[in-house]
Tab-separated table of C-alpha atoms in Angstrom:
chain	number	residue	atom	x	y	z
A	1	UNK	CA	-60.482	159.419	91.983
A	2	UNK	CA	-63.981	159.993	92.047
A	3	UNK	CA	-66.746	161.448	90.001
A	4	UNK	CA	-66.999	165.141	91.372
A	5	UNK	CA	-70.237	166.262	92.649
A	6	UNK	CA	-70.206	169.404	90.058
A	7	UNK	CA	-69.523	168.950	86.418
A	8	UNK	CA	-70.328	170.561	82.976
A	9	UNK	CA	-72.008	168.357	80.297
A	10	UNK	CA	-71.378	168.748	76.513
A	11	UNK	CA	-73.908	166.746	74.576
A	12	UNK	CA	-72.290	165.444	71.314
A	13	UNK	CA	-75.560	163.737	69.634
A	14	UNK	CA	-77.821	165.110	66.918
A	15	UNK	CA	-78.937	167.937	69.178
A	16	UNK	CA	-75.440	169.506	70.525
A	17	UNK	CA	-75.458	171.675	73.919
A	18	UNK	CA	-73.824	172.435	76.765
A	19	UNK	CA	-75.187	172.309	80.457
A	20	UNK	CA	-74.331	172.221	83.941
A	21	UNK	CA	-76.129	168.927	84.369
A	22	UNK	CA	-77.377	165.662	82.446
A	23	UNK	CA	-80.713	167.094	81.553
A	24	UNK	CA	-81.611	164.069	79.133
A	25	UNK	CA	-80.090	160.584	77.483
A	26	UNK	CA	-77.484	160.789	74.985
A	27	UNK	CA	-73.864	161.157	73.485
A	28	UNK	CA	-71.900	163.167	76.074
A	29	UNK	CA	-68.917	164.231	77.242
A	30	UNK	CA	-68.728	165.227	81.296
A	31	UNK	CA	-66.032	167.053	82.876
A	32	UNK	CA	-65.945	166.804	86.756
A	33	UNK	CA	-64.777	169.424	88.988
A	34	UNK	CA	-61.736	167.662	89.867
A	35	UNK	CA	-60.795	167.303	86.190
A	36	UNK	CA	-61.967	163.852	85.332
A	37	UNK	CA	-63.616	163.259	82.198
A	38	UNK	CA	-66.361	160.817	80.970
A	39	UNK	CA	-66.989	160.480	77.122
A	40	UNK	CA	-69.669	157.713	76.300
A	41	UNK	CA	-73.651	157.763	76.339
A	42	UNK	CA	-76.066	158.067	79.600
A	43	UNK	CA	-79.415	156.433	79.724
A	44	UNK	CA	-82.837	157.645	80.634
A	45	UNK	CA	-81.587	157.258	84.490
A	46	UNK	CA	-78.831	159.509	83.830
A	47	UNK	CA	-76.369	156.944	84.195
A	48	UNK	CA	-73.456	155.575	82.139
A	49	UNK	CA	-74.514	153.053	79.577
A	50	UNK	CA	-73.261	151.429	76.431
A	51	UNK	CA	-69.384	152.045	75.517
A	52	UNK	CA	-67.429	154.794	77.171
A	53	UNK	CA	-64.203	156.146	78.624
A	54	UNK	CA	-63.475	157.459	81.767
A	55	UNK	CA	-60.230	159.213	82.457
A	56	UNK	CA	-59.060	159.919	85.992
A	57	UNK	CA	-56.742	163.028	86.861
A	58	UNK	CA	-54.593	164.859	89.213
A	59	UNK	CA	-54.035	168.426	89.416
A	60	UNK	CA	-49.941	168.772	89.654
A	61	UNK	CA	-48.505	172.611	90.043
A	62	UNK	CA	-51.609	173.943	87.992
A	63	UNK	CA	-51.549	171.308	85.458
A	64	UNK	CA	-54.112	168.385	85.149
A	65	UNK	CA	-52.379	164.874	84.291
A	66	UNK	CA	-54.056	161.823	83.181
A	67	UNK	CA	-53.316	159.063	85.934
A	68	UNK	CA	-55.904	156.242	84.681
A	69	UNK	CA	-58.274	155.390	82.304
A	70	UNK	CA	-60.956	153.011	81.609
A	71	UNK	CA	-62.649	152.069	78.046
A	72	UNK	CA	-65.181	149.758	77.720
A	73	UNK	CA	-68.911	148.451	78.279
A	74	UNK	CA	-70.924	150.228	81.273
A	75	UNK	CA	-74.236	149.016	82.320
A	76	UNK	CA	-76.405	151.570	85.019
A	77	UNK	CA	-73.279	153.387	85.947
A	78	UNK	CA	-70.822	150.625	86.251
A	79	UNK	CA	-68.131	148.808	84.306
A	80	UNK	CA	-69.828	145.983	83.274
A	81	UNK	CA	-68.891	143.678	80.256
A	82	UNK	CA	-65.646	143.841	78.424
A	83	UNK	CA	-63.403	146.983	78.906
A	84	UNK	CA	-59.815	148.014	79.095
A	85	UNK	CA	-58.172	149.764	82.257
A	86	UNK	CA	-54.798	151.401	82.695
A	87	UNK	CA	-54.575	151.647	86.500
A	88	UNK	CA	-52.414	154.580	88.691
A	89	UNK	CA	-49.424	152.340	89.120
A	90	UNK	CA	-48.963	151.230	85.422
A	91	UNK	CA	-50.781	147.816	85.341
A	92	UNK	CA	-53.313	147.170	82.428
A	93	UNK	CA	-56.270	144.971	82.496
A	94	UNK	CA	-58.156	143.988	79.205
A	95	UNK	CA	-61.192	141.441	79.867
A	96	UNK	CA	-64.529	140.982	81.709
A	97	UNK	CA	-66.118	143.227	84.027
A	98	UNK	CA	-69.024	142.709	86.512
A	99	UNK	CA	-70.331	145.738	88.446
A	100	UNK	CA	-67.068	147.766	88.620
A	101	UNK	CA	-65.242	144.624	89.510
A	102	UNK	CA	-62.744	142.633	87.274
A	103	UNK	CA	-64.784	139.144	86.791
A	104	UNK	CA	-64.490	136.901	84.175
A	105	UNK	CA	-61.779	135.899	81.844
A	106	UNK	CA	-59.233	138.536	80.975
A	107	UNK	CA	-55.313	139.582	80.878
A	108	UNK	CA	-53.296	141.818	83.308
A	109	UNK	CA	-50.099	143.011	81.994
A	110	UNK	CA	-48.375	144.496	84.947
A	111	UNK	CA	-46.032	147.694	84.736
A	112	UNK	CA	-42.722	145.336	85.482
A	113	UNK	CA	-43.956	143.403	82.283
A	114	UNK	CA	-45.173	140.225	83.973
A	115	UNK	CA	-48.421	139.047	82.156
A	116	UNK	CA	-51.368	137.033	83.891
A	117	UNK	CA	-53.977	135.222	81.791
A	118	UNK	CA	-56.824	133.586	82.973
A	119	UNK	CA	-59.952	133.522	85.269
A	120	UNK	CA	-60.997	136.191	87.893
A	121	UNK	CA	-63.790	136.137	90.301
A	122	UNK	CA	-64.601	139.210	92.044
A	123	UNK	CA	-61.082	140.610	91.624
A	124	UNK	CA	-59.160	137.367	92.429
A	125	UNK	CA	-57.352	135.031	90.339
A	126	UNK	CA	-59.675	131.765	90.486
A	127	UNK	CA	-59.653	128.857	88.111
A	128	UNK	CA	-57.273	128.030	85.273
A	129	UNK	CA	-54.608	130.831	84.204
A	130	UNK	CA	-51.144	131.530	82.865
A	131	UNK	CA	-48.859	133.598	84.462
A	132	UNK	CA	-45.468	134.667	82.564
A	133	UNK	CA	-42.192	136.005	84.240
A	134	UNK	CA	-41.186	139.009	82.337
A	135	UNK	CA	-37.353	138.447	83.866
A	136	UNK	CA	-36.925	135.044	82.466
A	137	UNK	CA	-39.984	134.151	80.281
A	138	UNK	CA	-40.843	131.217	82.824
A	139	UNK	CA	-44.594	130.546	82.958
A	140	UNK	CA	-46.944	128.935	85.766
A	141	UNK	CA	-49.958	127.232	83.932
A	142	UNK	CA	-52.512	125.606	86.070
A	143	UNK	CA	-55.229	126.237	88.743
A	144	UNK	CA	-55.213	129.046	90.968
A	145	UNK	CA	-57.067	129.541	94.252
A	146	UNK	CA	-57.004	133.272	95.894
A	147	UNK	CA	-54.699	134.661	93.630
A	148	UNK	CA	-51.887	131.703	93.988
A	149	UNK	CA	-51.424	128.889	91.665
A	150	UNK	CA	-52.023	125.330	93.878
A	151	UNK	CA	-51.586	122.856	91.031
A	152	UNK	CA	-50.140	122.891	87.477
A	153	UNK	CA	-46.543	123.013	85.439
A	154	UNK	CA	-43.853	125.700	85.709
A	155	UNK	CA	-42.505	125.995	82.208
A	156	UNK	CA	-38.972	126.958	81.605
A	157	UNK	CA	-37.364	128.783	78.658
A	158	UNK	CA	-35.163	126.191	77.942
A	159	UNK	CA	-38.329	123.716	77.337
A	160	UNK	CA	-38.029	121.701	80.789
A	161	UNK	CA	-40.657	122.118	83.133
A	162	UNK	CA	-42.080	121.042	86.541
A	163	UNK	CA	-45.360	119.538	87.181
A	164	UNK	CA	-46.791	119.267	90.660
A	165	UNK	CA	-48.315	121.331	93.710
A	166	UNK	CA	-47.351	124.791	94.385
A	167	UNK	CA	-47.523	126.923	97.541
A	168	UNK	CA	-47.293	130.754	97.563
A	169	UNK	CA	-46.023	130.672	94.002
A	170	UNK	CA	-43.361	128.136	94.767
A	171	UNK	CA	-43.331	124.467	93.972
A	172	UNK	CA	-43.600	122.082	96.904
A	173	UNK	CA	-44.351	118.281	97.530
A	174	UNK	CA	-44.295	115.540	95.128
A	175	UNK	CA	-43.680	116.187	91.440
A	176	UNK	CA	-42.077	115.610	88.283
A	177	UNK	CA	-39.233	117.534	86.686
A	178	UNK	CA	-38.909	117.237	82.907
A	179	UNK	CA	-35.661	118.037	81.879
A	180	UNK	CA	-34.872	119.713	78.153
A	181	UNK	CA	-32.742	116.632	77.179
A	182	UNK	CA	-35.815	114.513	77.484
A	183	UNK	CA	-34.787	112.887	80.765
A	184	UNK	CA	-37.494	112.992	83.379
A	185	UNK	CA	-36.965	112.644	87.413
A	186	UNK	CA	-39.426	112.288	89.925
A	187	UNK	CA	-38.765	113.966	93.316
A	188	UNK	CA	-40.119	116.337	95.726
A	189	UNK	CA	-39.368	120.288	96.556
A	190	UNK	CA	-39.050	120.408	100.218
A	191	UNK	CA	-38.425	123.739	102.738
A	192	UNK	CA	-34.858	123.601	104.016
A	193	UNK	CA	-33.620	126.470	106.446
A	194	UNK	CA	-31.418	129.216	104.897
A	195	UNK	CA	-30.073	132.586	104.850
A	196	UNK	CA	-30.762	135.432	102.633
A	197	UNK	CA	-28.321	138.307	101.613
A	198	UNK	CA	-29.456	140.386	104.712
A	199	UNK	CA	-28.443	137.493	106.910
A	200	UNK	CA	-31.817	136.433	108.179
A	201	UNK	CA	-32.964	133.399	108.413
A	202	UNK	CA	-35.490	132.064	105.462
A	203	UNK	CA	-36.827	128.709	104.119
A	204	UNK	CA	-35.841	127.993	100.734
A	205	UNK	CA	-37.974	125.475	98.413
A	206	UNK	CA	-35.275	122.897	96.994
A	207	UNK	CA	-35.663	120.188	94.735
A	208	UNK	CA	-34.870	116.726	96.114
A	209	UNK	CA	-34.534	114.542	93.158
A	210	UNK	CA	-35.143	110.611	92.722
A	211	UNK	CA	-34.713	108.394	89.916
A	212	UNK	CA	-34.202	109.573	86.508
A	213	UNK	CA	-35.925	107.949	83.466
A	214	UNK	CA	-35.594	108.554	79.594
A	215	UNK	CA	-38.862	109.934	77.883
A	216	UNK	CA	-39.191	108.497	74.433
């Protein structure tokens, strides 16, 4: 998925023409040798600049198929600003970019329906964010470091939630469990030895509750 070395250019501005190279700045449609296309504007340096759409393709049985696309801001040939991209695996991101990298505030909708909205630094989840699981509609809300939540809340569909620390997206250590009926329980998630369906030994995060109080 890279720009081809050879390409054709259609200028789509006030002076329409077809060429084998970028002869001047303007609004263009570029078709690369591998079938990829770019539609947008190029600047005096012949670099993508302004709003544009790049479409990545692959050839399957003599047919060119779209496999990914980006539509949004470019600065000096790089994705920079606000843009939306569908990746080859089906994930879709919409938000801020910096020098071809996801960076800033944005939302990533995974192919399986999971959604993350929050802050990215150089493509990594860093800072405040919310991850919603499509399977059960539960949400992880809080502070993220290196793609994993470390502190915050786990909100459940029934209205209950856990507040505390996390490790590898799982609750760990001291925390508070708020139950849907208004009861609140202090306790801790601890690791205990267990066995999975394949018979392998694993560690399971288990809630060890303490005193229960009524929240008014």
